PDB file of C-alpha atoms in Angstrom:
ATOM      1  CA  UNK A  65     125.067 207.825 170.899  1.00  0.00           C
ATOM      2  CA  UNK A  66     125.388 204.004 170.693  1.00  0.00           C
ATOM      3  CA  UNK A  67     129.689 204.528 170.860  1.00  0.00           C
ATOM      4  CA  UNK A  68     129.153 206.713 173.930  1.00  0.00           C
ATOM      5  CA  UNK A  69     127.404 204.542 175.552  1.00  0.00           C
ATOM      6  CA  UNK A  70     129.767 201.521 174.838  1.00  0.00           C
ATOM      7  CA  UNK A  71     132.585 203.807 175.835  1.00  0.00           C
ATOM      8  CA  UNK A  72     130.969 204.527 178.642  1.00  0.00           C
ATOM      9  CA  UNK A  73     130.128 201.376 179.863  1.00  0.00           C
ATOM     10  CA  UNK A  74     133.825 200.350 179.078  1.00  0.00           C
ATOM     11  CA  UNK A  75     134.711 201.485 182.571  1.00  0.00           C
ATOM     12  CA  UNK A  76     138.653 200.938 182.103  1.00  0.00           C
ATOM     13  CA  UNK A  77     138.776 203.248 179.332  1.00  0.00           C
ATOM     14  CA  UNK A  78     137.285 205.855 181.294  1.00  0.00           C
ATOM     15  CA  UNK A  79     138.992 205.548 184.719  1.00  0.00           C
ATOM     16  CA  UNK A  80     142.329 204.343 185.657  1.00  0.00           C
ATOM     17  CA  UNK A  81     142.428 202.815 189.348  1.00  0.00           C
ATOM     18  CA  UNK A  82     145.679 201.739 191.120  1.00  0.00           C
ATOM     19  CA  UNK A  83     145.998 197.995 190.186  1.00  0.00           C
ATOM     20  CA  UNK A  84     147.439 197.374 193.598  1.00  0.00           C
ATOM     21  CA  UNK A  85     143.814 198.145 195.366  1.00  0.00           C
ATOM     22  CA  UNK A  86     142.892 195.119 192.733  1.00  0.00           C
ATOM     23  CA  UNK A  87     139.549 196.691 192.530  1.00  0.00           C
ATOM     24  CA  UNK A  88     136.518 194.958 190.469  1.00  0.00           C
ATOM     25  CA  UNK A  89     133.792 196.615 188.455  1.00  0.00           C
ATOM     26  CA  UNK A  90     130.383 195.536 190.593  1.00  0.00           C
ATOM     27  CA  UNK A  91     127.844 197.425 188.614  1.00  0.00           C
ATOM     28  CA  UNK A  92     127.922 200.377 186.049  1.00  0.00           C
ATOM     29  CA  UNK A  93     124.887 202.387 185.188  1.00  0.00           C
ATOM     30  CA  UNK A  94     124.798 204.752 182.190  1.00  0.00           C
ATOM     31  CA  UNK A  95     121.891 207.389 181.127  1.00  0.00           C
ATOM     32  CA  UNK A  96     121.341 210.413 179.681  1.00  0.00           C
ATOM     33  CA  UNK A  97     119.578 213.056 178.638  1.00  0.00           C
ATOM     34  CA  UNK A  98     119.748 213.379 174.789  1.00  0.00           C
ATOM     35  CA  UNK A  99     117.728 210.200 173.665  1.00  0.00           C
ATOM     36  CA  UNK A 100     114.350 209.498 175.281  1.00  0.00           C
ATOM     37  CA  UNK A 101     113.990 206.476 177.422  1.00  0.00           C
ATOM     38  CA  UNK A 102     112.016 202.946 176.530  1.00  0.00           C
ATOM     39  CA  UNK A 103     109.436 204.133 178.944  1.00  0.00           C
ATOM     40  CA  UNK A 104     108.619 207.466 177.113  1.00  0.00           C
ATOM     41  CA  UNK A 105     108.465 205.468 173.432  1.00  0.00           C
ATOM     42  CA  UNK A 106     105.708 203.730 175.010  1.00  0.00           C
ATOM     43  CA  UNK A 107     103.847 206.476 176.350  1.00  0.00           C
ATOM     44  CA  UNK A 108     104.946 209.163 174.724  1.00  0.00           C
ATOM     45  CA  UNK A 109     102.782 212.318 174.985  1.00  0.00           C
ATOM     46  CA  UNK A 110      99.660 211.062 176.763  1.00  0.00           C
ATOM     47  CA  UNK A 111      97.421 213.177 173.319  1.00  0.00           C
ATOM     48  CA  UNK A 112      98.368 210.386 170.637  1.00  0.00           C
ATOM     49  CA  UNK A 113      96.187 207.363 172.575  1.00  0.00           C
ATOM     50  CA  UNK A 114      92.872 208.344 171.331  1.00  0.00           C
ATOM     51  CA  UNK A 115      93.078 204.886 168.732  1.00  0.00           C
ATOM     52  CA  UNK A 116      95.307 203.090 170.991  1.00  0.00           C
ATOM     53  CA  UNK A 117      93.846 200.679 172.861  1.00  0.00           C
ATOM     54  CA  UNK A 118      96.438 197.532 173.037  1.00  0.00           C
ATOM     55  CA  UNK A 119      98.199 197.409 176.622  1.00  0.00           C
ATOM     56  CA  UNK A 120      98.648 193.726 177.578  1.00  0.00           C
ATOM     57  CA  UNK A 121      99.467 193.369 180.798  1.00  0.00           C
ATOM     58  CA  UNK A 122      98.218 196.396 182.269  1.00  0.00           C
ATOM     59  CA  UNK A 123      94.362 196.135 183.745  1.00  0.00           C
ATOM     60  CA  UNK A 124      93.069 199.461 183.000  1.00  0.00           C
ATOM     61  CA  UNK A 125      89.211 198.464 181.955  1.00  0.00           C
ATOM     62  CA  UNK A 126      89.349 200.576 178.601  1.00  0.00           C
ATOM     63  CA  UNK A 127      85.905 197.925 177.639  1.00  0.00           C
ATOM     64  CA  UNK A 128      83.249 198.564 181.099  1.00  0.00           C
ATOM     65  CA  UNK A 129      80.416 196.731 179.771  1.00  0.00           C
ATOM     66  CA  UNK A 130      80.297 193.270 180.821  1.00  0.00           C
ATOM     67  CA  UNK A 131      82.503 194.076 183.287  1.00  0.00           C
ATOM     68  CA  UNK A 132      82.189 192.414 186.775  1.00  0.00           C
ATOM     69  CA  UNK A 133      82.878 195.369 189.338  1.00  0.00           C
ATOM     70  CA  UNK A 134      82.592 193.683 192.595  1.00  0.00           C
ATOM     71  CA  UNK A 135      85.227 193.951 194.824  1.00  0.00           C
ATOM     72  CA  UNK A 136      86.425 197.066 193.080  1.00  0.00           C
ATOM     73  CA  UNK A 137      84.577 199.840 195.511  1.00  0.00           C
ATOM     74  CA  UNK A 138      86.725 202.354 193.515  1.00  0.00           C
ATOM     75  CA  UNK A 139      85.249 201.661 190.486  1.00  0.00           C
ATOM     76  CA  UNK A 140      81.517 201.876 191.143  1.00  0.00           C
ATOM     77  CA  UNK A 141      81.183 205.452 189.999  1.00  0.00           C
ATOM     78  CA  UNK A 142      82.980 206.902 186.850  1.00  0.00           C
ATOM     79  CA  UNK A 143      82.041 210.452 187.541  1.00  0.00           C
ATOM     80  CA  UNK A 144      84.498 212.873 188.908  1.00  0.00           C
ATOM     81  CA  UNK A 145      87.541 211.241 186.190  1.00  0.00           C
ATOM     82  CA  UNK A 146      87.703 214.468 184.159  1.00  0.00           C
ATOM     83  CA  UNK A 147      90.212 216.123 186.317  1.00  0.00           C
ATOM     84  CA  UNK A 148      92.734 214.634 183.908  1.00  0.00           C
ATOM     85  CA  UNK A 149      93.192 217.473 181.603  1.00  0.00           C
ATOM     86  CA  UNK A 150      95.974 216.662 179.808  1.00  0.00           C
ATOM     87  CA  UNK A 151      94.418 213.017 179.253  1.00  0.00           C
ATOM     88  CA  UNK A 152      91.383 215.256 177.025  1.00  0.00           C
ATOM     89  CA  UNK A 153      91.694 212.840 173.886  1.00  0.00           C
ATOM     90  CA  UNK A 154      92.105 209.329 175.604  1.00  0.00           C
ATOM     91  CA  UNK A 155      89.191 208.462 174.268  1.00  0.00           C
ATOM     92  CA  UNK A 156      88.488 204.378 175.444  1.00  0.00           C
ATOM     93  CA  UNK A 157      91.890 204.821 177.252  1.00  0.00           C
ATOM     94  CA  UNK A 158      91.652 205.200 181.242  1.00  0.00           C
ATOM     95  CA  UNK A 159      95.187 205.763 182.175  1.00  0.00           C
ATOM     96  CA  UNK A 160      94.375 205.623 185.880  1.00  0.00           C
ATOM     97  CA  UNK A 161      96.963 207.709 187.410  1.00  0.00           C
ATOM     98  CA  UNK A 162      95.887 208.085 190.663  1.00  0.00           C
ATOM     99  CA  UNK A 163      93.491 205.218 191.142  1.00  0.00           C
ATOM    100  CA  UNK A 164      94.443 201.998 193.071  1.00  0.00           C
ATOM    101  CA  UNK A 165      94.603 199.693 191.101  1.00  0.00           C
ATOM    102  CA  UNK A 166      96.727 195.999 191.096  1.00  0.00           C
ATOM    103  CA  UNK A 167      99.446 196.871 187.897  1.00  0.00           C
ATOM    104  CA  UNK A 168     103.033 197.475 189.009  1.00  0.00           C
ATOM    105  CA  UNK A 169     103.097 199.918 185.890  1.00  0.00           C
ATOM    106  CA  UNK A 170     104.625 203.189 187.856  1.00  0.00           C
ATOM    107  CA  UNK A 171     104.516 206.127 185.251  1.00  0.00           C
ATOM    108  CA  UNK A 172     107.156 209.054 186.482  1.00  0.00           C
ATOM    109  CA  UNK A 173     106.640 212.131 184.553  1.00  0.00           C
ATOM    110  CA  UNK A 174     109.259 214.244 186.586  1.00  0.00           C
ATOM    111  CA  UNK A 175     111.576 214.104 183.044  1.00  0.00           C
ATOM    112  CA  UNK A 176     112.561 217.606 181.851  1.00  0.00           C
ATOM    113  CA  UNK A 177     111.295 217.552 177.943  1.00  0.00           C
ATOM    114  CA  UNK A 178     113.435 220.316 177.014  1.00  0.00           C
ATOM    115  CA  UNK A 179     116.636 218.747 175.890  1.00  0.00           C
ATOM    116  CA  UNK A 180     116.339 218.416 172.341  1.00  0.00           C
ATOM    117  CA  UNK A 181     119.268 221.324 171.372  1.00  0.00           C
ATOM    118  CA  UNK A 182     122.039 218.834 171.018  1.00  0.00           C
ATOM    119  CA  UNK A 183     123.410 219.681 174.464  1.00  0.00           C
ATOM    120  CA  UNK A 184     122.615 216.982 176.965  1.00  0.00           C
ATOM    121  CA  UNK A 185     124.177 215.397 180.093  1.00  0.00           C
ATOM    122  CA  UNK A 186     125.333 211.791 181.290  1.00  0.00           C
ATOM    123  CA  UNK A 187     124.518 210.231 184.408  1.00  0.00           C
ATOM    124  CA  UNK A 188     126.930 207.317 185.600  1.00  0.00           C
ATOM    125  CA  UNK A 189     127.234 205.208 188.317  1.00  0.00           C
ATOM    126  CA  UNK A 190     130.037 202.959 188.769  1.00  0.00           C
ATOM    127  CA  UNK A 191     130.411 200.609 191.901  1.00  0.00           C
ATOM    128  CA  UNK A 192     133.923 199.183 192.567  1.00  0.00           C
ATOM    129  CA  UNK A 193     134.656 196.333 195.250  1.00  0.00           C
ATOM    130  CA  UNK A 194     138.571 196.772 196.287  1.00  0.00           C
ATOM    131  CA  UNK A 195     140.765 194.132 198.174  1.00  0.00           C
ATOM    132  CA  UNK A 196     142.920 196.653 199.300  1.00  0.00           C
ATOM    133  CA  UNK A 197     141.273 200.225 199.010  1.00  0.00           C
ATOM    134  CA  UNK A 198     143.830 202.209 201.170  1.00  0.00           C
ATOM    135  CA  UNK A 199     146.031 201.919 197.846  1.00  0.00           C
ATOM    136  CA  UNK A 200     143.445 204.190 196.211  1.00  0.00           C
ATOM    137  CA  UNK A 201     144.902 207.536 196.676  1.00  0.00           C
ATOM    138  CA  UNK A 202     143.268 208.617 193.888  1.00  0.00           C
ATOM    139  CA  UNK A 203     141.705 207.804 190.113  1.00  0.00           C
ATOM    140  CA  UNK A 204     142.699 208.991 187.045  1.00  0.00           C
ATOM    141  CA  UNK A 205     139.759 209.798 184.023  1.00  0.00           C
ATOM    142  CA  UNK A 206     140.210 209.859 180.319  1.00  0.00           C
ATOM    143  CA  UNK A 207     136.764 211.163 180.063  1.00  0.00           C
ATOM    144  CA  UNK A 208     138.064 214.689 178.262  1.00  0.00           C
ATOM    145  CA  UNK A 209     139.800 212.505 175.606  1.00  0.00           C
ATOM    146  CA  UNK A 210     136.983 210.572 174.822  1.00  0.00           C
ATOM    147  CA  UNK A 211     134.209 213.288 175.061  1.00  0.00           C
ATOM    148  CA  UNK A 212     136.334 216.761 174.795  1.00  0.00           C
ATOM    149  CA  UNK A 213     133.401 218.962 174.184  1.00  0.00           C
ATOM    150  CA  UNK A 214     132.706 218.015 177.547  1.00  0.00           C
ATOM    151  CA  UNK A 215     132.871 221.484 180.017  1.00  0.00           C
ATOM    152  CA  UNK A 216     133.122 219.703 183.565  1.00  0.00           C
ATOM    153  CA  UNK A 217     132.177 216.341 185.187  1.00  0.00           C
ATOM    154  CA  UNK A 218     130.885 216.523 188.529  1.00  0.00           C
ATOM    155  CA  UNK A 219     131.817 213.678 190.813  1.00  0.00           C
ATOM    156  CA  UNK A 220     130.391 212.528 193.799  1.00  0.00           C
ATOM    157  CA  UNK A 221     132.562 209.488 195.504  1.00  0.00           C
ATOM    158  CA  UNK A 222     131.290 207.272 198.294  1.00  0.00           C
ATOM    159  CA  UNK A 223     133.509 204.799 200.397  1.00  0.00           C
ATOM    160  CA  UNK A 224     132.693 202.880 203.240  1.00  0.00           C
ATOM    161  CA  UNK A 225     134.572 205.436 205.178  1.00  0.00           C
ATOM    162  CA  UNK A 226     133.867 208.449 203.554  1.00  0.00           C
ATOM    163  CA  UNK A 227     132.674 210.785 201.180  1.00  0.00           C
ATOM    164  CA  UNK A 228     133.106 213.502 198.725  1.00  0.00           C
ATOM    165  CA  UNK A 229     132.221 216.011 195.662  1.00  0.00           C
ATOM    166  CA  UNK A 230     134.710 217.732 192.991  1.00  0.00           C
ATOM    167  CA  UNK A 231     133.998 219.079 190.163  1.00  0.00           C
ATOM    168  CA  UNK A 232     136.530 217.821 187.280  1.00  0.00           C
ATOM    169  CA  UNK A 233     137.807 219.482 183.838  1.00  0.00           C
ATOM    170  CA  UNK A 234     139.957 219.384 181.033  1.00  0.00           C
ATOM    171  CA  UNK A 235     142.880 220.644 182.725  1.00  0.00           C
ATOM    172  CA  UNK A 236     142.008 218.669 185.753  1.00  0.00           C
ATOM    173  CA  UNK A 237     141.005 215.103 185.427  1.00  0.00           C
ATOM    174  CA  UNK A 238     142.497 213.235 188.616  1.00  0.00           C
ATOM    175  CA  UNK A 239     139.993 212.666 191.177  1.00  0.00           C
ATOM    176  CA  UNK A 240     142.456 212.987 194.450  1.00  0.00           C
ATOM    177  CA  UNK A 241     141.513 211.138 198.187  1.00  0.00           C
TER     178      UNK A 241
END
């Protein structure tokens, strides 16, 4: 996965751009769905926190008594919190998903879990700035040669003046203005 990733993030191994549009990589962004994300090693399947009660940084009150409530109206009453079912062993662990509180901890569970068969897909986004991008007429990819089990690669391209979608393959790797 690690080589995949540096491949991928090696943009000029992947695409080949018309030197005369002297175009320069601005940003690259590379993810996918066969390894789990940082986030998810954290939090990983909300049933394992029962003992875990260590989250610097984050105020979630797992230790009430003592605790000065004032100025937290939301807080005053503790009843009604059970509607988090799948939260049923968090035991001294208030996750606080839909409460207000001041953490810029933002959990998105909208991940599909289901990707553990050895098939998997790549997301990338690369950003070019061009001098001259009328001389882009269109981009060549090496991406079969370096992943050939590949099936397709969809593409989505955005200019300043327009914008498009193509689906590419083995026998067709040249995306085309």
């Amino acid at each position: 996965m690690a080589d995949a990733k540096a491949k991928l993030n090696n943009v000029d191994s992947i695409l080949t751009i018309p030197t005369a549009a002297s175009c320069k990589l601005v940003e690259a962004h590379v993810e996918n769905t066969l390894e789990k994300d940082e986030h998810h090693d954290e939090h990983d399947h909300h049933d394992e926190h029962k003992d875990h009660d260590d989250h610097k940084g984050h105020d979630h009150h797992d230790d009430h008594k003592g605790h000065d409530h004032e100025g937290h109206d939301h807080h005053d009453d503790h009843k009604g919190h059970d509607d988090h079912e799948h939260h049923d062993e968090h035991k001294g662990h208030d996750h606080d998903h839909d409460h207000d509180h001041d953490h810029d901890h933002d959990h998105d569970h909208d991940h599909d879990h289901d990707h553990h068969d050895g098939h998997g897909e790549f997301s990338i986004q690369y950003q070019f700035s061009c001098e001259d991008v009328a001389k882009v007429s269109q981009i060549d990819t090496q991406w079969f040669t370096h992943f050939p089990a590949t099936e397709k690669v969809s593409v989505n391209l955005l200019t300043d003046s327009a914008q498009s979608a193509t689906e590419l393959t083995s026998g067709s790797t040249t995306i085309k203005f």
